[in-house]
Short mmCIF file of C-alpha atoms and ligand atoms in Angstrom, two decimals:
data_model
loop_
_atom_site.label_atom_id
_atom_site.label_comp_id
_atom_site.label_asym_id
_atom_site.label_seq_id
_atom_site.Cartn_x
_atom_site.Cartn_y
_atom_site.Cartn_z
CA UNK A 1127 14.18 -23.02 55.17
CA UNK A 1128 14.25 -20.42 52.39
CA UNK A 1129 14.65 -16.60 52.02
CA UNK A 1130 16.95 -15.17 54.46
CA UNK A 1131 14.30 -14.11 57.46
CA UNK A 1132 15.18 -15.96 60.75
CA UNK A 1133 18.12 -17.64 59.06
CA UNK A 1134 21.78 -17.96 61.99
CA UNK A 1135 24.33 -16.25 59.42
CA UNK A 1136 28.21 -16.29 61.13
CA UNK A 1137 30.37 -13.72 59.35
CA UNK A 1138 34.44 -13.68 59.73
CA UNK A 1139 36.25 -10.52 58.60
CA UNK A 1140 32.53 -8.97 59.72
CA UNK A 1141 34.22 -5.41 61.49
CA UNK A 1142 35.10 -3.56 58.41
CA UNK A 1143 34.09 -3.74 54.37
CA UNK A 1144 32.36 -6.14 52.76
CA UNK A 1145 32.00 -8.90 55.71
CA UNK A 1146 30.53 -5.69 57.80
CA UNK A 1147 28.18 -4.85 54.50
CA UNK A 1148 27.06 -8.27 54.55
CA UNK A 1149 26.39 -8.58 58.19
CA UNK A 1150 24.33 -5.34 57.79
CA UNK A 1151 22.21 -6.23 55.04
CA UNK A 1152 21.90 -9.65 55.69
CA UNK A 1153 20.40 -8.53 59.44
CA UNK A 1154 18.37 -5.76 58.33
CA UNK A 1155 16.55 -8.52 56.00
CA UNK A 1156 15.80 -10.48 59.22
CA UNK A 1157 19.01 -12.90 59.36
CA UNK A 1158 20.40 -13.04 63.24
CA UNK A 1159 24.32 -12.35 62.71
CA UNK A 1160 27.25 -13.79 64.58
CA UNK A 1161 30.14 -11.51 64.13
CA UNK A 1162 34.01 -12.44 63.93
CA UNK A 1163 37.31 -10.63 63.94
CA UNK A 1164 40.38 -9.36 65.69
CA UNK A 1165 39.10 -6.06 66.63
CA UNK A 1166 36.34 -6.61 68.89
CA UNK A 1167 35.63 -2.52 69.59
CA UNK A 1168 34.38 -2.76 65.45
CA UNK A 1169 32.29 -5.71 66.56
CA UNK A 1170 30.90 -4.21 69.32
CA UNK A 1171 29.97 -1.22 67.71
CA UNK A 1172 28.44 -2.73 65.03
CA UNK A 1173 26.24 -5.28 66.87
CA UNK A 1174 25.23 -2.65 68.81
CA UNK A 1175 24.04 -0.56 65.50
CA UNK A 1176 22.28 -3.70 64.48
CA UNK A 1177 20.75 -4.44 67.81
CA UNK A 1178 19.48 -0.68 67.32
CA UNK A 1179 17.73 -1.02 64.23
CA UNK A 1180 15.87 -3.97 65.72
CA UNK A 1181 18.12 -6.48 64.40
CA UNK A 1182 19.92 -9.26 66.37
CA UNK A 1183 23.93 -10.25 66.51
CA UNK A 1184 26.22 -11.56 69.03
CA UNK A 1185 30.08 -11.26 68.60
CA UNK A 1186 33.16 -12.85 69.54
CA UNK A 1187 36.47 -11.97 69.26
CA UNK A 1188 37.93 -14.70 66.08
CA UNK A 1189 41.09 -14.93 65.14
CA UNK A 1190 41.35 -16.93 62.10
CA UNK A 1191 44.26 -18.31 62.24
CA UNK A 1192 43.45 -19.88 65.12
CA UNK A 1193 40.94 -23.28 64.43
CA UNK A 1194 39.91 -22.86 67.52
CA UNK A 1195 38.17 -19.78 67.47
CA UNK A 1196 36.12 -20.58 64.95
CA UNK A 1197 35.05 -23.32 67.09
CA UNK A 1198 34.17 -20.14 69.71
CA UNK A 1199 32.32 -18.65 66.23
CA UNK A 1200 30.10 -21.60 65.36
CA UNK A 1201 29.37 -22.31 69.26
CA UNK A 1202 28.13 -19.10 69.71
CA UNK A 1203 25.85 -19.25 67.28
CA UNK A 1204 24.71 -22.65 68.29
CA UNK A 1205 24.57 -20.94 71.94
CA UNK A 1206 22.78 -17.99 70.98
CA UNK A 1207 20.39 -18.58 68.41
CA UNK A 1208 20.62 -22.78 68.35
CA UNK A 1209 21.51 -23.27 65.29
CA UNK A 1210 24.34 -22.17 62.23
CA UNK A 1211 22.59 -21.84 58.49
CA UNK A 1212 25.45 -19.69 56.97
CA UNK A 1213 29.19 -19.25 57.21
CA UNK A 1214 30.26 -16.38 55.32
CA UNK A 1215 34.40 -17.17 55.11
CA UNK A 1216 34.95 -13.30 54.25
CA UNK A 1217 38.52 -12.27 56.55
CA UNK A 1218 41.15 -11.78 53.94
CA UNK A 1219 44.83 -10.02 53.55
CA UNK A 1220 45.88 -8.78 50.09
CA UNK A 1221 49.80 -8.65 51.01
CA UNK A 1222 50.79 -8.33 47.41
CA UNK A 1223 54.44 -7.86 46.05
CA UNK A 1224 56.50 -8.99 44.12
CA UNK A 1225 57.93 -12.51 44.20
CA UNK A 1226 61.95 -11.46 44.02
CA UNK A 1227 61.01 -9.29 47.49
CA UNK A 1228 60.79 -12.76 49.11
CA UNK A 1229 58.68 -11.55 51.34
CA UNK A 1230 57.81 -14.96 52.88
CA UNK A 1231 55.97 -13.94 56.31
CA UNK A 1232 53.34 -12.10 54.13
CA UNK A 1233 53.18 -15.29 52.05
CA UNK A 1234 52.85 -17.08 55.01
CA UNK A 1235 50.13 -14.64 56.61
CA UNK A 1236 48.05 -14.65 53.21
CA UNK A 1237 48.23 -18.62 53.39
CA UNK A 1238 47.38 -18.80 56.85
CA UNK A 1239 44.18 -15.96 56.95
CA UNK A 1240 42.90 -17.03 53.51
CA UNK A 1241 43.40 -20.37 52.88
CA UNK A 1242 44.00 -21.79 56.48
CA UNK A 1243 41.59 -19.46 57.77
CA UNK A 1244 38.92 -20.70 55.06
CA UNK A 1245 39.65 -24.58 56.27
CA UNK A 1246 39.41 -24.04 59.88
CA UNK A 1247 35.97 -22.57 58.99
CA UNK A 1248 34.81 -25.48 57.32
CA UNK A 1249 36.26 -28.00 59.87
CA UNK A 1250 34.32 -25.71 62.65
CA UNK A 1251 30.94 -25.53 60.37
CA UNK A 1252 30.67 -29.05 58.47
CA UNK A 1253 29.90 -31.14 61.37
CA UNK A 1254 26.95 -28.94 62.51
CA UNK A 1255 25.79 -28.57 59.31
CA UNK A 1256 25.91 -32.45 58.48
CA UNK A 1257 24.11 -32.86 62.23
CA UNK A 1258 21.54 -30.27 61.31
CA UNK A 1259 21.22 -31.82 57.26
CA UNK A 1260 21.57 -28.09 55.87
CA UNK A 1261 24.11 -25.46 56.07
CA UNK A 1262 25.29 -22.96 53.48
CA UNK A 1263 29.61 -21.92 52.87
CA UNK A 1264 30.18 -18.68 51.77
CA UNK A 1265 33.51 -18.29 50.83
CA UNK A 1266 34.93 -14.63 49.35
CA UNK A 1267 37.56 -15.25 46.80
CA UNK A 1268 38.71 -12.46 44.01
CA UNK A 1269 38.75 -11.54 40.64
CA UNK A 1270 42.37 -11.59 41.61
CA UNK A 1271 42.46 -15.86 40.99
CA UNK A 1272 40.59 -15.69 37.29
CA UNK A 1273 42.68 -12.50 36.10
CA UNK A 1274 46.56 -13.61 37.84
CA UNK A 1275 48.34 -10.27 37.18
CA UNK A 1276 52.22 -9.35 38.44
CA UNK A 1277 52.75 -8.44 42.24
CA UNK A 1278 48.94 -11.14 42.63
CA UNK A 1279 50.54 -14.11 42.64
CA UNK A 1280 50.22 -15.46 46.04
CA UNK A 1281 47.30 -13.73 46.80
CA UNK A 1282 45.70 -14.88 44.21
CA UNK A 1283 46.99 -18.39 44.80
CA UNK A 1284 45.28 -18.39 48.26
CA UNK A 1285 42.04 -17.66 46.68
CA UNK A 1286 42.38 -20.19 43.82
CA UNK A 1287 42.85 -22.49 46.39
CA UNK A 1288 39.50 -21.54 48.28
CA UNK A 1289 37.75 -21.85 44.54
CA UNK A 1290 39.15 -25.61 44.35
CA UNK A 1291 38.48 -26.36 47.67
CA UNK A 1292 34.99 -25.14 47.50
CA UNK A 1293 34.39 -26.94 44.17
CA UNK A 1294 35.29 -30.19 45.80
CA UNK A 1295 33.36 -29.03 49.42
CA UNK A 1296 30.53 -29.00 46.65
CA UNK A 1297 30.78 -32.29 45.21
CA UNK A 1298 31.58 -34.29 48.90
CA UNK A 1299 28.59 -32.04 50.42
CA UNK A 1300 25.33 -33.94 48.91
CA UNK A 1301 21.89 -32.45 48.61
CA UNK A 1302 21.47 -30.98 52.16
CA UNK A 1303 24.66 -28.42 51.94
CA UNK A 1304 25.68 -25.66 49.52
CA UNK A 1305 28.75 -23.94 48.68
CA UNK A 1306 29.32 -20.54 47.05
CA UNK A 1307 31.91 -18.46 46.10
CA UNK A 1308 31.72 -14.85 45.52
CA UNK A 1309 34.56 -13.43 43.63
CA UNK A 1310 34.64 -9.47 43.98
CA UNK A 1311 36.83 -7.43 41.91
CA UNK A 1312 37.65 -3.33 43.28
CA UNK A 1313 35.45 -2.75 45.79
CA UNK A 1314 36.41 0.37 48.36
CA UNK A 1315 37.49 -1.04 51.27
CA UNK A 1316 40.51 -0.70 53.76
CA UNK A 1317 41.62 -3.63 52.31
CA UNK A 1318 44.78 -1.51 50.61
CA UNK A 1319 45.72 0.25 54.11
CA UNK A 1320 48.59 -2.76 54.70
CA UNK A 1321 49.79 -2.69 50.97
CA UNK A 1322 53.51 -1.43 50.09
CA UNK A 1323 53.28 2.38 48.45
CA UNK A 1324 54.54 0.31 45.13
CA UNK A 1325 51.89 -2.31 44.84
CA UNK A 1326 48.79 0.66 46.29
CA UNK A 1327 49.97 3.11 43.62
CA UNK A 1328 48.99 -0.06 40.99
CA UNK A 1329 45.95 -0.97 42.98
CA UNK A 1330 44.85 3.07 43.42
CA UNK A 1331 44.46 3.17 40.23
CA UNK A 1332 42.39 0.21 40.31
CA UNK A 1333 40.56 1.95 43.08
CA UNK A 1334 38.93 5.07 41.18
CA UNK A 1335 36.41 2.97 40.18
CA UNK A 1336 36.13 0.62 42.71
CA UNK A 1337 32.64 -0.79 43.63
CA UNK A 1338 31.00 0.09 47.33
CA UNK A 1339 31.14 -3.21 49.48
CA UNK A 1340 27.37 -2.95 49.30
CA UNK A 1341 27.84 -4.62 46.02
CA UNK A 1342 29.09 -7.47 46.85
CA UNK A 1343 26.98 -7.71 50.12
CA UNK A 1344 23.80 -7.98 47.69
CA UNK A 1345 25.60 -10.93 45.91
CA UNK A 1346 26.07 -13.05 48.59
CA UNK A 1347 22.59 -12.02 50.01
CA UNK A 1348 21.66 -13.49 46.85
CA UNK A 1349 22.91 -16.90 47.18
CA UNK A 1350 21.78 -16.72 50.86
CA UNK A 1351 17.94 -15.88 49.90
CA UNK A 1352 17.59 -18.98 47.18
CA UNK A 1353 15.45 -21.98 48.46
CA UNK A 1354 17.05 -24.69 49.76
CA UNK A 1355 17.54 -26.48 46.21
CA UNK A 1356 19.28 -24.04 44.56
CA UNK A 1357 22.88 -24.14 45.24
CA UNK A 1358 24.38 -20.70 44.00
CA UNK A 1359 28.32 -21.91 43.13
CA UNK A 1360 29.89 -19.06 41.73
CA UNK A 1361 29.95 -15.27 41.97
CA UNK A 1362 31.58 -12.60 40.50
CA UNK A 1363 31.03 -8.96 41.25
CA UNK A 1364 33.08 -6.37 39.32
CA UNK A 1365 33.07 -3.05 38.65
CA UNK A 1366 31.90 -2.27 34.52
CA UNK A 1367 34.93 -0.15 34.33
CA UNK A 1368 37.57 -2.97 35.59
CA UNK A 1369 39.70 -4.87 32.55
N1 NAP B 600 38.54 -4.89 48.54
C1 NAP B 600 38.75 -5.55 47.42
O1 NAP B 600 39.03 -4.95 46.36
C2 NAP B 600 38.60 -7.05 47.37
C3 NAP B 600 38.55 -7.67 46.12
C4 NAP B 600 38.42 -9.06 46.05
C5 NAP B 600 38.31 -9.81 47.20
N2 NAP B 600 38.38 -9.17 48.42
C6 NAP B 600 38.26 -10.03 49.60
O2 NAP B 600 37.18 -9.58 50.39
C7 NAP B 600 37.39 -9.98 51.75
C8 NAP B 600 37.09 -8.81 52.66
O3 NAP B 600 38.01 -7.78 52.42
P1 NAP B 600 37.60 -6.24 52.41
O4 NAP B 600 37.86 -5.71 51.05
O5 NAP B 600 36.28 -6.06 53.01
O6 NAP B 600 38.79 -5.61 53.30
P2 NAP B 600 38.86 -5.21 54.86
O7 NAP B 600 37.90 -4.10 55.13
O8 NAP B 600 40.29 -5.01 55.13
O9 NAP B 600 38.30 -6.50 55.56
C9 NAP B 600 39.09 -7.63 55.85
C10 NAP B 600 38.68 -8.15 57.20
O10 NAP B 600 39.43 -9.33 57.47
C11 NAP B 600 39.68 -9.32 58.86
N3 NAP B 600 40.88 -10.11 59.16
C12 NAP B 600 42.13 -9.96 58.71
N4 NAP B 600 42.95 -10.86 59.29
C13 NAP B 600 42.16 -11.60 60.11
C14 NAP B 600 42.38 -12.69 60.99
N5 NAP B 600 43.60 -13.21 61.17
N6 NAP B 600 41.33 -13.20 61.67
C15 NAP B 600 40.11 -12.69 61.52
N7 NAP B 600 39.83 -11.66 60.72
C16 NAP B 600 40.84 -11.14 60.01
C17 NAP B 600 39.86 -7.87 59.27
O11 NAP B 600 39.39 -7.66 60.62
P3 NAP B 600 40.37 -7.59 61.89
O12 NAP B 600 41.60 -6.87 61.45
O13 NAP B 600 39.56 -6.84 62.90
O14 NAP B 600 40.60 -9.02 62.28
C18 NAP B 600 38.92 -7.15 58.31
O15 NAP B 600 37.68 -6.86 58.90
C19 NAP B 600 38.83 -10.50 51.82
O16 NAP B 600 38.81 -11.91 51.82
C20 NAP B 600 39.45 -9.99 50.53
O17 NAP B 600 40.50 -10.83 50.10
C21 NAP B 600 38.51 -7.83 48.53
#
Protein backbone atom coordinates (compact mmCIF):
# COMPACT_ATOMS: atom_id res chain seq x y z
CA UNK A 1 0.00 0.00 0.00
CA UNK A 2 1.26 3.46 -0.97
CA UNK A 3 0.04 7.12 -0.81
CA UNK A 4 -1.93 7.84 2.18
CA UNK A 5 -5.74 7.15 0.73
CA UNK A 6 -7.46 4.32 2.74
CA UNK A 7 -4.40 3.98 4.94
CA UNK A 8 -5.61 3.14 9.41
CA UNK A 9 -3.38 6.13 10.85
CA UNK A 10 -3.61 6.08 15.09
CA UNK A 11 -2.55 9.47 16.42
CA UNK A 12 -1.63 10.04 20.37
CA UNK A 13 -1.47 13.64 21.60
CA UNK A 14 -4.24 13.97 18.49
CA UNK A 15 -6.75 16.76 20.62
CA UNK A 16 -4.67 19.81 20.32
CA UNK A 17 -1.48 21.08 17.96
CA UNK A 18 0.39 19.25 15.82
CA UNK A 19 -1.04 15.53 16.57
CA UNK A 20 -4.65 17.35 15.87
CA UNK A 21 -2.94 19.02 12.49
CA UNK A 22 -1.85 15.73 11.53
CA UNK A 23 -5.01 13.90 12.19
CA UNK A 24 -6.71 16.62 10.06
CA UNK A 25 -4.65 16.56 7.12
CA UNK A 26 -3.82 13.16 7.13
CA UNK A 27 -7.94 12.43 7.02
CA UNK A 28 -8.82 15.02 4.67
CA UNK A 29 -6.22 13.15 2.21
CA UNK A 30 -8.34 9.98 2.68
CA UNK A 31 -6.42 8.28 5.78
CA UNK A 32 -9.23 6.85 8.45
CA UNK A 33 -7.86 8.35 11.92
CA UNK A 34 -7.92 6.80 15.34
CA UNK A 35 -7.63 9.52 17.85
CA UNK A 36 -5.86 9.42 21.42
CA UNK A 37 -5.62 11.60 24.47
CA UNK A 38 -6.71 12.57 27.93
CA UNK A 39 -9.32 14.96 27.00
CA UNK A 40 -11.85 13.10 25.22
CA UNK A 41 -14.43 16.39 24.72
CA UNK A 42 -11.21 17.61 22.10
CA UNK A 43 -11.52 14.15 20.60
CA UNK A 44 -14.94 14.18 20.23
CA UNK A 45 -15.15 17.36 18.74
CA UNK A 46 -12.70 16.80 16.39
CA UNK A 47 -13.83 13.39 15.04
CA UNK A 48 -16.93 14.83 14.72
CA UNK A 49 -15.39 17.82 12.40
CA UNK A 50 -13.71 15.10 10.46
CA UNK A 51 -16.69 12.85 10.22
CA UNK A 52 -18.29 16.23 8.77
CA UNK A 53 -16.06 16.85 6.05
CA UNK A 54 -16.64 13.28 4.89
CA UNK A 55 -13.74 11.92 6.59
CA UNK A 56 -13.65 8.94 9.03
CA UNK A 57 -12.10 8.66 12.85
CA UNK A 58 -12.97 6.87 15.91
CA UNK A 59 -11.54 7.96 19.36
CA UNK A 60 -10.70 6.68 22.61
CA UNK A 61 -9.82 8.14 25.58
CA UNK A 62 -5.50 7.19 25.89
CA UNK A 63 -3.62 7.89 28.52
CA UNK A 64 -0.10 7.34 27.73
CA UNK A 65 1.27 6.52 30.54
CA UNK A 66 -0.74 3.82 30.83
CA UNK A 67 0.53 0.61 28.31
CA UNK A 68 -2.58 -0.41 28.41
CA UNK A 69 -4.41 2.09 26.71
CA UNK A 70 -2.56 2.02 23.92
CA UNK A 71 -3.52 -1.47 23.72
CA UNK A 72 -7.39 0.21 23.76
CA UNK A 73 -5.66 2.61 20.77
CA UNK A 74 -4.33 -0.08 18.45
CA UNK A 75 -7.56 -2.39 19.15
CA UNK A 76 -9.70 0.12 18.08
CA UNK A 77 -8.28 0.56 15.10
CA UNK A 78 -8.02 -3.10 14.46
CA UNK A 79 -11.90 -3.03 15.57
CA UNK A 80 -12.91 -0.28 13.50
CA UNK A 81 -11.22 -0.20 10.37
CA UNK A 82 -9.29 -3.93 10.66
CA UNK A 83 -6.20 -3.01 10.42
CA UNK A 84 -3.22 -0.32 11.97
CA UNK A 85 -0.72 1.17 9.01
CA UNK A 86 0.52 4.20 11.11
CA UNK A 87 1.28 5.13 14.68
CA UNK A 88 1.98 8.64 14.96
CA UNK A 89 3.78 8.72 18.78
CA UNK A 90 3.01 12.65 18.91
CA UNK A 91 1.72 13.26 23.05
CA UNK A 92 4.53 15.19 24.58
CA UNK A 93 5.25 17.55 27.84
CA UNK A 94 7.97 20.22 27.59
CA UNK A 95 8.34 20.63 31.58
CA UNK A 96 11.56 22.52 31.23
CA UNK A 97 13.64 24.09 34.16
CA UNK A 98 16.39 24.19 35.43
CA UNK A 99 18.29 21.23 36.87
CA UNK A 100 19.24 22.92 40.55
CA UNK A 101 15.07 23.35 40.85
CA UNK A 102 15.13 19.53 41.28
CA UNK A 103 12.06 19.38 40.07
CA UNK A 104 11.95 15.55 39.86
CA UNK A 105 8.04 14.79 39.33
CA UNK A 106 8.28 16.88 36.05
CA UNK A 107 11.37 14.80 35.25
CA UNK A 108 9.53 11.96 36.01
CA UNK A 109 6.28 13.06 33.98
CA UNK A 110 8.53 14.05 30.83
CA UNK A 111 10.13 10.43 31.15
CA UNK A 112 7.02 8.75 31.57
CA UNK A 113 4.72 10.73 28.56
CA UNK A 114 7.70 10.92 26.17
CA UNK A 115 9.83 8.23 26.49
CA UNK A 116 7.58 5.62 28.35
CA UNK A 117 4.73 6.81 26.49
CA UNK A 118 6.74 6.32 23.07
CA UNK A 119 7.61 2.45 24.25
CA UNK A 120 4.24 1.48 25.29
CA UNK A 121 3.30 2.57 21.73
CA UNK A 122 5.62 0.42 20.11
CA UNK A 123 4.99 -2.63 22.42
CA UNK A 124 1.04 -2.00 21.53
CA UNK A 125 1.85 -1.50 17.56
CA UNK A 126 4.91 -3.97 16.72
CA UNK A 127 3.10 -7.13 17.06
CA UNK A 128 0.27 -6.10 14.65
CA UNK A 129 2.47 -4.69 12.43
CA UNK A 130 4.88 -7.84 12.34
CA UNK A 131 1.32 -10.00 11.98
CA UNK A 132 0.20 -7.73 9.19
CA UNK A 133 4.19 -7.58 7.50
CA UNK A 134 3.88 -3.60 7.26
CA UNK A 135 3.36 -0.88 9.66
CA UNK A 136 4.84 2.61 9.80
CA UNK A 137 6.25 4.52 13.61
CA UNK A 138 5.96 7.97 13.68
CA UNK A 139 7.61 9.26 16.47
CA UNK A 140 7.73 13.38 17.20
CA UNK A 141 10.97 14.28 18.78
CA UNK A 142 12.49 18.10 18.81
CA UNK A 143 14.97 20.27 17.65
CA UNK A 144 15.28 20.46 21.37
CA UNK A 145 17.68 16.87 21.34
CA UNK A 146 20.17 18.17 18.28
CA UNK A 147 20.44 21.88 19.75
CA UNK A 148 20.65 20.84 24.01
CA UNK A 149 20.31 24.41 25.39
CA UNK A 150 20.04 25.40 29.43
CA UNK A 151 16.60 24.80 31.26
CA UNK A 152 16.25 21.57 27.88
CA UNK A 153 18.02 19.16 29.44
CA UNK A 154 15.62 16.53 30.36
CA UNK A 155 13.33 17.30 27.86
CA UNK A 156 15.52 17.02 25.48
CA UNK A 157 16.93 13.84 26.96
CA UNK A 158 13.47 12.17 26.58
CA UNK A 159 13.50 12.91 22.98
CA UNK A 160 17.12 11.82 22.35
CA UNK A 161 16.08 8.81 23.73
CA UNK A 162 13.03 8.35 21.24
CA UNK A 163 15.79 9.26 18.29
CA UNK A 164 18.01 6.17 19.62
CA UNK A 165 15.31 4.07 20.17
CA UNK A 166 13.85 4.65 16.82
CA UNK A 167 17.26 4.25 15.13
CA UNK A 168 17.56 0.82 16.61
CA UNK A 169 13.40 0.10 16.05
CA UNK A 170 14.86 0.75 12.43
CA UNK A 171 17.57 -1.61 12.22
CA UNK A 172 15.55 -4.73 14.30
CA UNK A 173 12.37 -3.82 12.00
CA UNK A 174 13.46 -5.48 8.45
CA UNK A 175 12.01 -4.60 5.10
CA UNK A 176 8.23 -4.75 5.92
CA UNK A 177 8.31 -1.82 8.77
CA UNK A 178 9.48 1.80 8.83
CA UNK A 179 10.40 4.21 11.37
CA UNK A 180 10.50 8.02 11.26
CA UNK A 181 11.20 10.71 13.31
CA UNK A 182 10.08 14.16 12.85
CA UNK A 183 11.95 16.67 14.81
CA UNK A 184 9.97 20.12 14.94
CA UNK A 185 11.52 23.16 16.21
CA UNK A 186 8.85 26.45 17.38
CA UNK A 187 5.79 25.60 16.19
CA UNK A 188 2.57 27.56 17.93
CA UNK A 189 1.04 25.32 19.99
CA UNK A 190 -0.29 25.14 23.69
CA UNK A 191 2.55 23.27 24.27
CA UNK A 192 4.06 26.38 26.59
CA UNK A 193 0.62 26.74 28.67
CA UNK A 194 2.30 24.28 31.63
CA UNK A 195 5.80 26.02 31.43
CA UNK A 196 7.16 28.14 34.57
CA UNK A 197 6.83 32.18 33.71
CA UNK A 198 10.93 31.85 33.76
CA UNK A 199 11.49 29.15 31.24
CA UNK A 200 8.01 30.74 28.78
CA UNK A 201 9.59 34.20 28.89
CA UNK A 202 12.88 32.22 27.12
CA UNK A 203 10.65 30.10 24.99
CA UNK A 204 8.20 33.38 24.03
CA UNK A 205 10.73 34.67 22.55
CA UNK A 206 11.31 31.62 20.70
CA UNK A 207 7.64 31.78 19.92
CA UNK A 208 7.41 35.08 17.67
CA UNK A 209 8.38 33.15 14.99
CA UNK A 210 7.16 29.98 15.67
CA UNK A 211 5.91 27.75 12.76
CA UNK A 212 1.89 26.81 12.51
CA UNK A 213 1.53 23.00 13.46
CA UNK A 214 0.40 22.67 9.87
CA UNK A 215 4.05 22.54 9.19
CA UNK A 216 4.96 19.85 10.71
CA UNK A 217 1.64 17.98 9.89
CA UNK A 218 2.83 18.17 6.07
CA UNK A 219 6.17 16.52 7.18
CA UNK A 220 4.96 13.61 8.61
CA UNK A 221 2.23 13.39 5.83
CA UNK A 222 5.26 13.16 3.88
CA UNK A 223 6.83 10.16 5.24
CA UNK A 224 3.28 8.68 5.47
CA UNK A 225 2.55 9.17 1.52
CA UNK A 226 6.09 7.39 0.30
CA UNK A 227 5.63 3.82 -1.20
CA UNK A 228 6.19 1.13 0.81
CA UNK A 229 10.13 1.00 0.06
CA UNK A 230 11.01 4.16 1.05
CA UNK A 231 11.59 4.40 4.67
CA UNK A 232 11.62 8.26 5.56
CA UNK A 233 14.10 8.17 8.98
CA UNK A 234 14.55 11.56 9.89
CA UNK A 235 12.73 14.90 9.96
CA UNK A 236 13.32 18.16 10.91
CA UNK A 237 10.95 21.06 10.58
CA UNK A 238 12.10 24.51 11.77
CA UNK A 239 11.23 27.76 11.46
CA UNK A 240 14.04 29.92 8.90
CA UNK A 241 14.22 32.41 11.63
CA UNK A 242 15.19 29.81 14.59
CA UNK A 243 19.24 29.66 15.56
N1 LIG B 1 5.34 23.10 20.09
C1 LIG B 1 6.63 22.99 19.91
O1 LIG B 1 7.36 24.00 19.79
C2 LIG B 1 7.27 21.63 19.78
C3 LIG B 1 8.59 21.56 19.31
C4 LIG B 1 9.20 20.31 19.19
C5 LIG B 1 8.52 19.16 19.51
N2 LIG B 1 7.24 19.26 19.99
C6 LIG B 1 6.56 18.00 20.31
O2 LIG B 1 5.37 17.91 19.57
C7 LIG B 1 4.46 17.04 20.25
C8 LIG B 1 3.09 17.69 20.26
O3 LIG B 1 3.13 18.87 21.02
P1 LIG B 1 2.35 20.19 20.60
O4 LIG B 1 3.36 21.25 20.36
O5 LIG B 1 1.35 19.89 19.58
O6 LIG B 1 1.69 20.60 22.01
P2 LIG B 1 0.22 20.36 22.62
O7 LIG B 1 -0.79 21.09 21.79
O8 LIG B 1 0.34 20.68 24.05
O9 LIG B 1 0.00 18.82 22.37
C9 LIG B 1 0.49 17.82 23.24
C10 LIG B 1 -0.55 16.75 23.34
O10 LIG B 1 -0.05 15.70 24.15
C11 LIG B 1 -1.15 15.21 24.88
N3 LIG B 1 -0.69 14.57 26.12
C12 LIG B 1 0.01 15.10 27.14
N4 LIG B 1 0.16 14.19 28.12
C13 LIG B 1 -0.46 13.07 27.69
C14 LIG B 1 -0.67 11.77 28.23
N5 LIG B 1 -0.22 11.44 29.45
N6 LIG B 1 -1.35 10.87 27.50
C15 LIG B 1 -1.83 11.18 26.28
N7 LIG B 1 -1.68 12.38 25.72
C16 LIG B 1 -0.99 13.30 26.41
C17 LIG B 1 -2.07 16.38 25.16
O11 LIG B 1 -3.45 15.95 25.19
P3 LIG B 1 -4.26 15.68 26.56
O12 LIG B 1 -3.81 16.71 27.54
O13 LIG B 1 -5.68 15.81 26.13
O14 LIG B 1 -3.90 14.27 26.94
C18 LIG B 1 -1.85 17.25 23.93
O15 LIG B 1 -2.87 17.07 22.98
C19 LIG B 1 5.06 16.79 21.63
O16 LIG B 1 5.66 15.51 21.64
C20 LIG B 1 6.13 17.86 21.75
O17 LIG B 1 7.18 17.46 22.59
C21 LIG B 1 6.60 20.45 20.12
Amino acid sequence: MSGIEGKVVAVTGAGSGIGEATALLLAERGAKVVLGARRTERLEALAARIERAGGHAAWIRTDVTRRADLSGLVGLARERYGRLDVLVSNAGVGLISPLDELRVEDWEEMIDVNLKGVLYGIAAALPVFREQGSGHFVNTVSTAGLRVVPLQSVYAGTKNAVRTISEGLRQEAGDGLRVTVVSPGAVRTDFTDRMDPQARARIDRMMETALSPDAVARAIAFAVEQPDGVDVGDIVVRPTAQA
